[in-house]
Amino acid sequence: MENLRGRRFGTLKVIEITNDRYKRHVVWKCKCSCGNFVNVPGNSLQSGNTRSCGCLRKRQSSLNLIGYKNIESEEAE
């Protein structure tokens, strides 16, 4: 098991190891740059599958909606 304490993965900084396991993987307590804490399996951090507490997805979704115009389809004549 590699010690990930203090390392940064995306917006997450690894704080400490937990007593939890997820499918035999060690789970780490991480602090996101937005201030939230989240527990993440080490393999998800190292593979890049988890990069935030979920705030990046929320932020990107709201950015995708900026400038969105409601396009009405024309009926076929």
GROMACS .gro file of C-alpha atoms in nm:
model
   77
    1MET     CA    1   0.000   0.000   0.000
    2GLU     CA    2   0.142   0.335  -0.107
    3ASN     CA    3   0.118   0.624   0.140
    4LEU     CA    4  -0.082   0.899  -0.033
    5ARG     CA    5  -0.096   1.134   0.266
    6GLY     CA    6  -0.020   1.493   0.167
    7ARG     CA    7  -0.046   1.426  -0.207
    8ARG     CA    8  -0.279   1.622  -0.433
    9PHE     CA    9  -0.506   1.466  -0.696
   10GLY     CA   10  -0.696   1.728  -0.894
   11THR     CA   11  -0.861   1.951  -0.634
   12LEU     CA   12  -0.832   1.687  -0.360
   13LYS     CA   13  -0.557   1.682  -0.099
   14VAL     CA   14  -0.518   1.354   0.088
   15ILE     CA   15  -0.548   1.413   0.463
   16GLU     CA   16  -0.540   1.069   0.625
   17ILE     CA   17  -0.617   0.702   0.585
   18THR     CA   18  -0.953   0.575   0.713
   19ASN     CA   19  -1.045   0.237   0.858
   20ASP     CA   20  -1.285   0.181   0.568
   21ARG     CA   21  -1.224  -0.042   0.269
   22TYR     CA   22  -1.397  -0.035  -0.068
   23LYS     CA   23  -1.364  -0.360  -0.265
   24ARG     CA   24  -1.041  -0.436  -0.078
   25HIS     CA   25  -0.898  -0.090  -0.152
   26VAL     CA   26  -0.782   0.151   0.117
   27VAL     CA   27  -1.007   0.456   0.155
   28TRP     CA   28  -0.852   0.799   0.214
   29LYS     CA   29  -1.004   1.110   0.369
   30CYS     CA   30  -0.947   1.404   0.136
   31LYS     CA   31  -1.014   1.777   0.151
   32CYS     CA   32  -1.135   1.946  -0.165
   33SER     CA   33  -1.025   2.298  -0.260
   34CYS     CA   34  -1.389   2.407  -0.212
   35GLY     CA   35  -1.364   2.306   0.157
   36ASN     CA   36  -1.563   1.982   0.151
   37PHE     CA   37  -1.429   1.655   0.288
   38VAL     CA   38  -1.478   1.330   0.100
   39ASN     CA   39  -1.363   0.969   0.147
   40VAL     CA   40  -1.217   0.819  -0.170
   41PRO     CA   41  -1.065   0.479  -0.251
   42GLY     CA   42  -0.694   0.509  -0.325
   43ASN     CA   43  -0.727   0.338  -0.662
   44SER     CA   44  -0.979   0.604  -0.774
   45LEU     CA   45  -0.736   0.881  -0.680
   46GLN     CA   46  -0.439   0.721  -0.853
   47SER     CA   47  -0.630   0.636  -1.172
   48GLY     CA   48  -0.767   0.990  -1.200
   49ASN     CA   49  -1.130   0.876  -1.179
   50THR     CA   50  -1.193   1.101  -0.878
   51ARG     CA   51  -1.055   1.456  -0.892
   52SER     CA   52  -1.296   1.647  -0.668
   53CYS     CA   53  -1.579   1.610  -0.418
   54GLY     CA   54  -1.828   1.663  -0.700
   55CYS     CA   55  -1.791   2.039  -0.718
   56LEU     CA   56  -1.611   2.023  -1.055
   57ARG     CA   57  -1.907   1.845  -1.214
   58LYS     CA   58  -2.151   2.098  -1.067
   59ARG     CA   59  -1.936   2.390  -1.182
   60GLN     CA   60  -1.895   2.248  -1.534
   61SER     CA   61  -2.269   2.179  -1.563
   62SER     CA   62  -2.351   2.539  -1.475
   63LEU     CA   63  -2.090   2.668  -1.723
   64ASN     CA   64  -2.243   2.453  -1.997
   65LEU     CA   65  -2.579   2.624  -1.942
   66ILE     CA   66  -2.440   2.977  -1.979
   67GLY     CA   67  -2.532   3.109  -2.321
   68TYR     CA   68  -2.772   2.823  -2.386
   69LYS     CA   69  -3.064   2.932  -2.601
   70ASN     CA   70  -3.391   2.750  -2.629
   71ILE     CA   71  -3.409   2.634  -2.987
   72GLU     CA   72  -3.757   2.567  -3.111
   73SER     CA   73  -3.782   2.319  -3.391
   74GLU     CA   74  -3.983   2.416  -3.692
   75GLU     CA   75  -4.264   2.186  -3.790
   76ALA     CA   76  -4.236   2.018  -4.127
   77GLU     CA   77  -4.458   2.172  -4.387
   0.00000   0.00000   0.00000
